[in-house]
């Protein structure tokens, strides 16, 4: 990915400054080492987002809904999750702000 993680070395600690509850959940995910990980976590490489009252499932990697999070790939999930929120969500919010600002100021 050529996003903020790659360019600026953003970490889970950086993410925690913006989203402390989500970051804590990701830390707990990384700390859980039991063999029932998949059955307990029931996660895929996707997130649920609320768009004006309509909940959508968004893949954070290609075909993410089809890819289960496992003990072996959970670090990849955390990286993809942080990347998604810091690049896609923040970028979309910034673009909406910039568009509105330029409309008013321009």
CSV table of C-alpha atoms in Angstrom, one decimal:
chain,number,residue,atom,x,y,z
A,1,UNK,CA,0.0,0.0,0.0
A,2,UNK,CA,1.3,3.4,-0.8
A,3,UNK,CA,-0.8,5.1,1.9
A,4,UNK,CA,0.1,6.8,5.1
A,5,UNK,CA,1.5,3.6,6.7
A,6,UNK,CA,4.1,3.3,4.0
A,7,UNK,CA,4.9,6.9,3.6
A,8,UNK,CA,5.0,8.0,7.3
A,9,UNK,CA,5.4,4.7,9.2
A,10,UNK,CA,2.1,5.1,11.1
A,11,UNK,CA,1.6,2.6,13.8
A,12,UNK,CA,-1.1,1.3,16.1
A,13,UNK,CA,0.1,3.8,18.7
A,14,UNK,CA,-0.5,6.6,16.2
A,15,UNK,CA,-3.9,5.3,15.4
A,16,UNK,CA,-4.7,5.1,19.2
A,17,UNK,CA,-4.3,8.9,19.5
A,18,UNK,CA,-7.3,9.2,17.1
A,19,UNK,CA,-9.3,6.1,18.0
A,20,UNK,CA,-8.3,4.8,21.4
A,21,UNK,CA,-11.2,2.3,21.8
A,22,UNK,CA,-10.6,0.8,18.4
A,23,UNK,CA,-6.9,0.6,19.0
A,24,UNK,CA,-7.4,-1.1,22.3
A,25,UNK,CA,-9.6,-3.7,20.6
A,26,UNK,CA,-6.9,-4.3,18.0
A,27,UNK,CA,-4.3,-4.7,20.8
A,28,UNK,CA,-6.5,-7.3,22.5
A,29,UNK,CA,-6.9,-9.1,19.2
A,30,UNK,CA,-3.1,-9.3,18.9
A,31,UNK,CA,-2.7,-10.5,22.5
A,32,UNK,CA,-5.3,-13.3,22.2
A,33,UNK,CA,-3.3,-16.5,21.5
A,34,UNK,CA,-5.9,-19.3,22.1
A,35,UNK,CA,-6.5,-22.1,19.5
A,36,UNK,CA,-10.1,-21.0,19.3
A,37,UNK,CA,-9.1,-17.6,17.8
A,38,UNK,CA,-11.2,-17.8,14.6
A,39,UNK,CA,-14.3,-19.1,16.4
A,40,UNK,CA,-14.0,-16.5,19.1
A,41,UNK,CA,-13.2,-13.5,17.0
A,42,UNK,CA,-15.4,-14.3,13.9
A,43,UNK,CA,-13.7,-11.6,11.8
A,44,UNK,CA,-13.0,-11.2,8.2
A,45,UNK,CA,-10.9,-8.5,6.4
A,46,UNK,CA,-13.9,-6.2,6.3
A,47,UNK,CA,-15.5,-3.5,8.4
A,48,UNK,CA,-19.1,-2.4,9.0
A,49,UNK,CA,-19.6,1.4,8.3
A,50,UNK,CA,-22.7,3.5,8.8
A,51,UNK,CA,-23.4,5.8,5.9
A,52,UNK,CA,-26.3,8.1,7.0
A,53,UNK,CA,-28.1,5.3,8.8
A,54,UNK,CA,-27.4,2.6,6.2
A,55,UNK,CA,-24.8,0.0,7.3
A,56,UNK,CA,-22.5,-1.3,4.7
A,57,UNK,CA,-19.8,-4.0,4.8
A,58,UNK,CA,-16.5,-2.6,3.3
A,59,UNK,CA,-13.6,-4.9,2.3
A,60,UNK,CA,-10.3,-3.5,3.7
A,61,UNK,CA,-8.4,-5.8,1.3
A,62,UNK,CA,-9.5,-7.3,-2.0
A,63,UNK,CA,-12.3,-9.8,-1.3
A,64,UNK,CA,-11.9,-9.1,2.4
A,65,UNK,CA,-15.4,-10.6,3.2
A,66,UNK,CA,-14.1,-13.9,2.1
A,67,UNK,CA,-10.9,-13.9,4.1
A,68,UNK,CA,-11.0,-15.0,7.7
A,69,UNK,CA,-8.8,-13.4,10.3
A,70,UNK,CA,-6.6,-16.1,11.8
A,71,UNK,CA,-3.8,-16.2,14.4
A,72,UNK,CA,-1.4,-16.3,11.4
A,73,UNK,CA,-2.7,-13.2,9.6
A,74,UNK,CA,-4.1,-11.0,12.4
A,75,UNK,CA,-1.1,-8.6,12.1
A,76,UNK,CA,-2.0,-8.2,8.4
A,77,UNK,CA,-5.6,-7.5,9.5
A,78,UNK,CA,-4.5,-4.8,12.0
A,79,UNK,CA,-2.3,-3.2,9.4
A,80,UNK,CA,-5.1,-3.2,6.8
A,81,UNK,CA,-7.6,-1.9,9.4
A,82,UNK,CA,-5.4,1.0,10.5
A,83,UNK,CA,-4.6,1.8,6.9
A,84,UNK,CA,-8.2,1.8,5.9
A,85,UNK,CA,-9.3,4.2,8.7
A,86,UNK,CA,-6.3,6.5,8.4
A,87,UNK,CA,-6.2,6.6,4.6
A,88,UNK,CA,-9.7,6.0,3.2
A,89,UNK,CA,-12.0,7.3,6.0
A,90,UNK,CA,-9.9,10.4,6.9
A,91,UNK,CA,-9.1,11.1,3.3
A,92,UNK,CA,-12.8,11.0,2.4
A,93,UNK,CA,-13.7,13.3,5.3
A,94,UNK,CA,-10.9,15.7,4.3
A,95,UNK,CA,-12.0,15.8,0.7
A,96,UNK,CA,-15.5,16.6,1.7
A,97,UNK,CA,-14.3,19.4,4.0
A,98,UNK,CA,-11.9,20.7,1.3
A,99,UNK,CA,-14.6,20.7,-1.3
A,100,UNK,CA,-17.0,22.6,1.0
A,101,UNK,CA,-14.3,25.0,2.1
A,102,UNK,CA,-13.2,25.8,-1.4
A,103,UNK,CA,-16.9,26.2,-2.5
A,104,UNK,CA,-17.5,28.8,0.3
A,105,UNK,CA,-14.0,30.5,0.1
A,106,UNK,CA,-13.6,30.3,-3.7
